[in-house]
Coordinates of C-alpha atoms in Angstrom, one line a residue:
M42 CA -0.1 0.0 0.1
A43 CA 2.9 2.5 0.9
R44 CA 4.3 1.9 -2.7
L45 CA 1.0 2.9 -4.2
T46 CA 1.0 6.1 -2.5
D47 CA 4.5 7.2 -2.7
C48 CA 3.9 10.2 -4.9
I49 CA 1.7 11.8 -2.2
E50 CA 3.3 13.9 0.7
I51 CA 3.2 12.2 4.0
Q52 CA 1.4 15.2 5.6
Q53 CA -1.4 14.8 3.0
K54 CA -1.9 11.0 4.2
S55 CA -3.9 9.9 7.1
Q56 CA -4.9 6.5 8.1
F57 CA -7.8 4.8 10.1
F58 CA -6.9 1.3 11.3
V59 CA -7.8 -1.5 13.6
Y60 CA -4.4 -3.2 14.3
G61 CA -0.8 -2.7 13.4
I62 CA 2.0 -0.2 14.1
P63 CA 1.5 3.1 12.6
D64 CA 4.4 4.2 10.4
F65 CA 4.7 8.0 10.6
N66 CA 7.4 7.8 7.9
E67 CA 4.2 7.0 5.3
C68 CA 1.2 9.0 6.9
G69 CA 0.9 12.1 8.9
K70 CA -1.9 11.2 11.2
F71 CA -3.5 8.0 12.5
Y72 CA -6.7 7.1 14.3
Q73 CA -7.3 3.5 15.7
V74 CA -10.3 1.7 16.8
S75 CA -9.4 -1.9 17.8
D76 CA -11.8 -4.6 18.3
N77 CA -11.7 -4.4 21.8
D78 CA -12.4 -0.6 21.5
A79 CA -15.4 -1.5 19.4
L80 CA -16.6 -4.1 21.9
Q81 CA -16.5 -1.7 25.0
S82 CA -18.2 0.8 22.8
F83 CA -21.1 -1.8 22.2
I84 CA -21.4 -3.0 25.7
K85 CA -20.6 0.0 27.9
R86 CA -21.4 2.6 25.1
T87 CA -18.0 4.3 25.9
K88 CA -16.6 7.0 23.5
K89 CA -13.0 6.8 23.2
D90 CA -10.6 9.2 21.4
G91 CA -8.6 6.9 19.0
E92 CA -6.2 9.6 17.7
V93 CA -2.5 8.2 17.6
N94 CA 0.1 10.7 18.7
S95 CA 3.4 10.3 17.0
L96 CA 5.3 11.1 20.4
V97 CA 3.2 8.7 22.7
L98 CA 2.1 5.6 20.6
N99 CA -0.7 4.4 22.5
V100 CA -1.7 1.6 20.3
S101 CA -3.7 -1.5 21.0
Q102 CA -1.8 -4.7 19.7
V103 CA -4.0 -7.3 21.5
K104 CA -5.6 -9.5 18.9
N105 CA -7.9 -12.5 19.2
N106 CA -5.7 -15.3 18.1
G107 CA -8.5 -17.9 18.5
R108 CA -9.8 -19.8 15.7
K109 CA -11.7 -17.8 13.2
T110 CA -15.2 -19.1 12.6
P111 CA -18.1 -17.8 10.5
L112 CA -19.9 -17.1 13.8
K113 CA -17.3 -15.1 15.2
M114 CA -17.1 -13.1 11.9
L115 CA -20.8 -12.5 12.1
L116 CA -20.8 -11.5 15.8
R117 CA -17.9 -9.2 15.1
E118 CA -19.7 -7.3 12.5
I119 CA -22.9 -6.9 14.8
V120 CA -20.5 -5.3 17.4
W121 CA -18.8 -2.9 14.9
R122 CA -22.3 -2.0 13.4
Y123 CA -23.9 -1.1 16.6
G124 CA -21.0 0.1 18.8
S125 CA -20.6 3.8 19.5
W126 CA -17.1 4.1 18.3
D127 CA -18.0 6.3 15.5
N128 CA -18.2 9.1 17.9
M129 CA -17.6 12.9 18.2
Y130 CA -13.9 12.4 18.4
L131 CA -13.6 10.5 15.2
K132 CA -15.6 13.0 13.3
K133 CA -13.4 15.8 14.5
W134 CA -10.3 13.9 13.5
I135 CA -11.9 13.6 10.1
D136 CA -12.9 17.2 10.2
E137 CA -9.2 18.0 11.0
I138 CA -7.6 15.9 8.1
N139 CA -10.2 17.2 5.7
P140 CA -10.0 14.3 3.1
S141 CA -10.3 14.9 -0.7
C142 CA -10.4 11.1 -1.4
I143 CA -10.7 7.7 0.5
L144 CA -8.6 4.7 -0.2
V145 CA -10.1 1.6 1.0
V146 CA -8.4 -1.9 1.4
G147 CA -11.2 -4.2 0.5
G148 CA -11.0 -7.3 2.8
D149 CA -13.3 -9.7 4.6
N150 CA -15.2 -7.3 6.7
C151 CA -18.2 -5.1 6.3
F152 CA -17.6 -2.4 8.9
I153 CA -14.6 -0.9 7.0
L154 CA -16.5 -0.7 3.8
D155 CA -19.6 0.6 5.4
F156 CA -17.5 3.3 7.3
A157 CA -15.8 4.4 4.2
R158 CA -19.2 4.5 2.2
K159 CA -20.6 6.5 5.1
V160 CA -17.8 9.1 5.1
A161 CA -17.8 9.4 1.1
Q162 CA -21.6 9.9 1.2
D163 CA -21.5 12.6 4.0
R164 CA -18.6 14.5 2.3
N165 CA -19.3 13.7 -1.4
L166 CA -15.9 12.2 -1.6
P167 CA -14.4 9.9 -4.3
V168 CA -13.3 6.3 -3.2
V169 CA -10.5 4.1 -4.6
L170 CA -10.7 0.6 -3.8
Y171 CA -7.6 -1.5 -3.5
S172 CA -8.0 -5.4 -3.2
T173 CA -5.7 -8.5 -3.7
E174 CA -8.7 -10.9 -2.7
E175 CA -12.2 -11.9 -4.1
Y176 CA -13.9 -12.1 -0.9
P177 CA -17.3 -11.0 -2.1
F178 CA -17.2 -13.7 -4.6
K179 CA -16.3 -16.5 -2.2
N180 CA -19.7 -18.3 -2.1
Y181 CA -18.2 -21.0 -0.3
N182 CA -17.1 -21.3 3.4
Y183 CA -13.3 -20.6 3.0
V184 CA -13.0 -20.3 6.6
T185 CA -13.9 -23.6 8.2
R186 CA -14.5 -25.5 4.9
R187 CA -18.0 -26.9 5.7
W188 CA -21.5 -25.6 5.3
S189 CA -22.5 -22.9 7.7
I190 CA -25.7 -20.7 7.8
F191 CA -23.5 -18.2 9.6
Y192 CA -21.2 -18.2 6.8
L193 CA -24.1 -17.7 4.2
I194 CA -25.4 -14.7 6.4
W195 CA -22.2 -13.1 6.7
W196 CA -21.2 -13.4 3.1
H197 CA -24.5 -11.9 2.0
A198 CA -23.9 -9.1 4.4
L199 CA -20.3 -8.7 2.8
R200 CA -21.7 -8.6 -0.8
R201 CA -24.2 -5.8 0.1
S202 CA -21.5 -3.7 1.8
Y203 CA -19.4 -4.1 -1.5
K204 CA -22.4 -3.2 -3.6
K205 CA -23.2 -0.1 -1.7
L206 CA -19.7 1.0 -1.5
A207 CA -19.2 0.6 -5.3
K208 CA -21.6 3.4 -6.1
Y209 CA -18.9 5.9 -4.7
V210 CA -15.8 3.9 -6.1
K211 CA -14.2 5.9 -8.9
A212 CA -11.4 3.6 -9.6
G213 CA -10.4 0.0 -8.4
V214 CA -6.9 -1.2 -8.1
F215 CA -5.9 -4.8 -8.0
N216 CA -2.7 -6.9 -8.2
T217 CA -3.7 -9.1 -11.0
E218 CA -5.6 -8.8 -14.2
E219 CA -8.0 -11.7 -13.7
L220 CA -8.9 -10.0 -10.3
M221 CA -9.3 -6.5 -11.9
K222 CA -11.7 -8.3 -14.7
L223 CA -13.8 -10.0 -12.0
Y224 CA -14.5 -6.7 -10.0
E225 CA -15.1 -4.6 -13.2
K226 CA -17.5 -7.0 -14.4
A227 CA -19.4 -7.4 -11.2
Y228 CA -19.5 -3.6 -10.1
G229 CA -19.0 -1.7 -13.3
F230 CA -16.5 1.0 -11.9
K231 CA -13.2 1.4 -13.8
C232 CA -10.4 -1.0 -12.6
Y233 CA -6.6 -1.2 -13.2
S234 CA -4.1 -3.9 -12.3
I235 CA -0.7 -2.9 -10.9
Y236 CA 2.1 -5.4 -10.4
Q237 CA 4.3 -4.1 -7.6
A238 CA 8.0 -5.1 -7.8
S239 CA 9.8 -6.2 -4.6
D240 CA 11.6 -3.7 -2.7
I241 CA 14.9 -5.5 -2.1
D242 CA 17.9 -3.6 -1.0
W243 CA 20.9 -3.9 -3.3
M244 CA 24.1 -5.5 -1.8
E245 CA 27.5 -4.8 -3.3
N246 CA 29.6 -8.1 -3.8
S247 CA 26.8 -10.4 -3.1
S248 CA 28.4 -13.9 -3.6
L249 CA 27.3 -17.5 -3.1
T250 CA 29.2 -19.8 -0.8
G251 CA 30.7 -23.2 -1.8
Y252 CA 27.5 -25.1 -1.0
I253 CA 24.0 -25.2 -2.6
K254 CA 21.6 -23.1 -0.2
V255 CA 17.8 -23.3 -1.3
S256 CA 15.7 -21.0 0.8
Y257 CA 11.9 -20.3 1.4
L258 CA 10.8 -17.1 3.2
G259 CA 7.2 -16.2 3.6
N260 CA 4.0 -17.2 4.8
L261 CA 3.5 -20.7 6.1
G262 CA -0.3 -20.7 6.2
L263 CA -2.8 -22.6 4.0
N264 CA -0.7 -25.9 4.2
R265 CA 2.1 -24.4 2.5
H266 CA 4.3 -26.2 4.7
K267 CA 3.0 -29.7 3.4
A268 CA 4.2 -28.5 -0.1
L269 CA 7.5 -27.4 1.2
I270 CA 8.2 -30.8 2.9
Q271 CA 7.3 -32.3 -0.6
I272 CA 9.9 -30.0 -2.3
A273 CA 12.5 -30.9 0.4
E274 CA 12.2 -34.5 -0.2
V275 CA 12.6 -34.2 -4.1
L276 CA 15.6 -32.0 -3.5
H277 CA 17.0 -34.6 -1.3
M278 CA 16.5 -37.3 -4.0
I279 CA 18.3 -35.0 -6.6
C280 CA 21.1 -34.2 -4.2
P281 CA 21.2 -35.6 -0.7
E282 CA 23.4 -32.8 0.6
I283 CA 20.8 -30.2 0.1
K284 CA 18.4 -29.2 3.0
L285 CA 15.6 -26.7 2.5
D286 CA 16.0 -23.6 4.5
I287 CA 12.5 -22.4 5.7
Y288 CA 12.1 -18.8 7.2
G289 CA 8.8 -17.7 8.6
R290 CA 6.4 -17.7 11.5
A291 CA 4.5 -21.1 12.1
S292 CA 2.1 -22.5 14.5
E293 CA 3.4 -25.0 17.0
S294 CA 1.8 -27.8 15.0
V295 CA 3.2 -26.7 11.7
E296 CA 6.6 -26.0 13.3
K297 CA 6.8 -29.7 14.7
E298 CA 5.9 -31.1 11.2
L299 CA 8.8 -29.0 9.7
K300 CA 11.4 -30.0 12.2
D301 CA 10.3 -33.6 12.0
C302 CA 11.3 -33.6 8.4
P303 CA 15.1 -34.5 8.0
F304 CA 15.4 -32.5 4.8
V305 CA 14.2 -29.3 6.4
N306 CA 16.2 -26.7 8.4
F307 CA 13.4 -24.5 10.0
K308 CA 14.8 -21.0 10.8
G309 CA 11.9 -19.2 12.2
F310 CA 11.0 -15.8 11.7
V311 CA 13.7 -13.2 10.6
S312 CA 14.1 -9.5 10.3
Y313 CA 14.0 -7.6 7.1
E314 CA 17.8 -7.3 7.0
Q315 CA 18.3 -11.1 7.6
V316 CA 15.8 -11.8 4.7
V317 CA 17.9 -9.6 2.4
N318 CA 21.1 -11.4 3.5
V319 CA 19.2 -14.8 2.9
I320 CA 18.1 -14.0 -0.5
H321 CA 21.5 -12.9 -1.8
G322 CA 23.2 -15.9 0.0
S323 CA 20.9 -18.4 -1.5
T324 CA 21.4 -20.3 -4.8
L325 CA 17.8 -20.9 -5.3
I326 CA 14.6 -19.3 -3.8
V327 CA 11.3 -21.3 -3.6
H328 CA 7.7 -20.3 -3.7
A329 CA 5.2 -22.9 -2.9
E330 CA 1.4 -23.2 -2.7
Y331 CA -0.4 -26.4 -1.4
G332 CA -2.2 -27.8 -4.5
D333 CA -5.2 -29.5 -3.0
E334 CA -8.6 -29.0 -4.6
F335 CA -9.9 -26.6 -1.8
Y336 CA -6.7 -24.4 -1.8
T337 CA -6.6 -24.2 -5.6
R338 CA -10.0 -22.9 -5.8
D339 CA -9.4 -20.5 -2.8
L340 CA -6.1 -19.2 -4.3
K341 CA -7.5 -18.9 -7.9
Y342 CA -7.1 -15.2 -7.9
A343 CA -4.4 -14.7 -5.3
F344 CA -0.9 -13.8 -6.3
S345 CA 2.2 -13.4 -4.0

């Protein structure tokens, strides 16, 4: 997202967010309403000022790491819909930043879409929609992979939110042409696809060591670790000296599976600086997706 708005001055950009660390090198002002803030405003009708000061970063980083389910997603939408988080403090913050355009990241929640639509409607502002997923088109339960009435209710609500927002969208930006065509056909607004290059720091005198180093760096969700284990086994068949080095965050169960494979070196999560060093020091970089029927369907429009 930061790359897409590089041409705009920092002080001209402001962000409303739920979780994450605000980067004052990218935006001038921030306002946060966390899930807990929304819940408290729903239960106790509290009205909290969510403006984030660059000198005192009072940011909520507590996330619910419990298993995602359609019922939880639906309850979350109810909390956000009827909470009092959209209060005088938020309205004052919007007045102060005085936006001329709204950039929305289209995800799998209604409340962000509805909030953007409300602001656009009240202030007669154009909206730019950015997305890398086809959530409004997932008519199957991608969360728990089984039929759920709660998923159907939630999915229909999400589709309504996208449809209502589409009336204010002047342009859609997507990371693949197929995704661009999907949204353009469904909603009718002008869409563009932008392929963003990786921003990897250049290293002088980058050289490979005497042995073959094969590395994977990235997401280990969606059963990617199973595909990586298969790759490691094939690499070992080709050259018994090779082990696949895997870098990334993993759940305890995934980490155990990776460590149990004798052809894998699980390295865990590393910093950006270490990522750059690993890339420059590797003979081969691996990208993987797990190719069963469900994930092939779920990742049809995804692109890493």
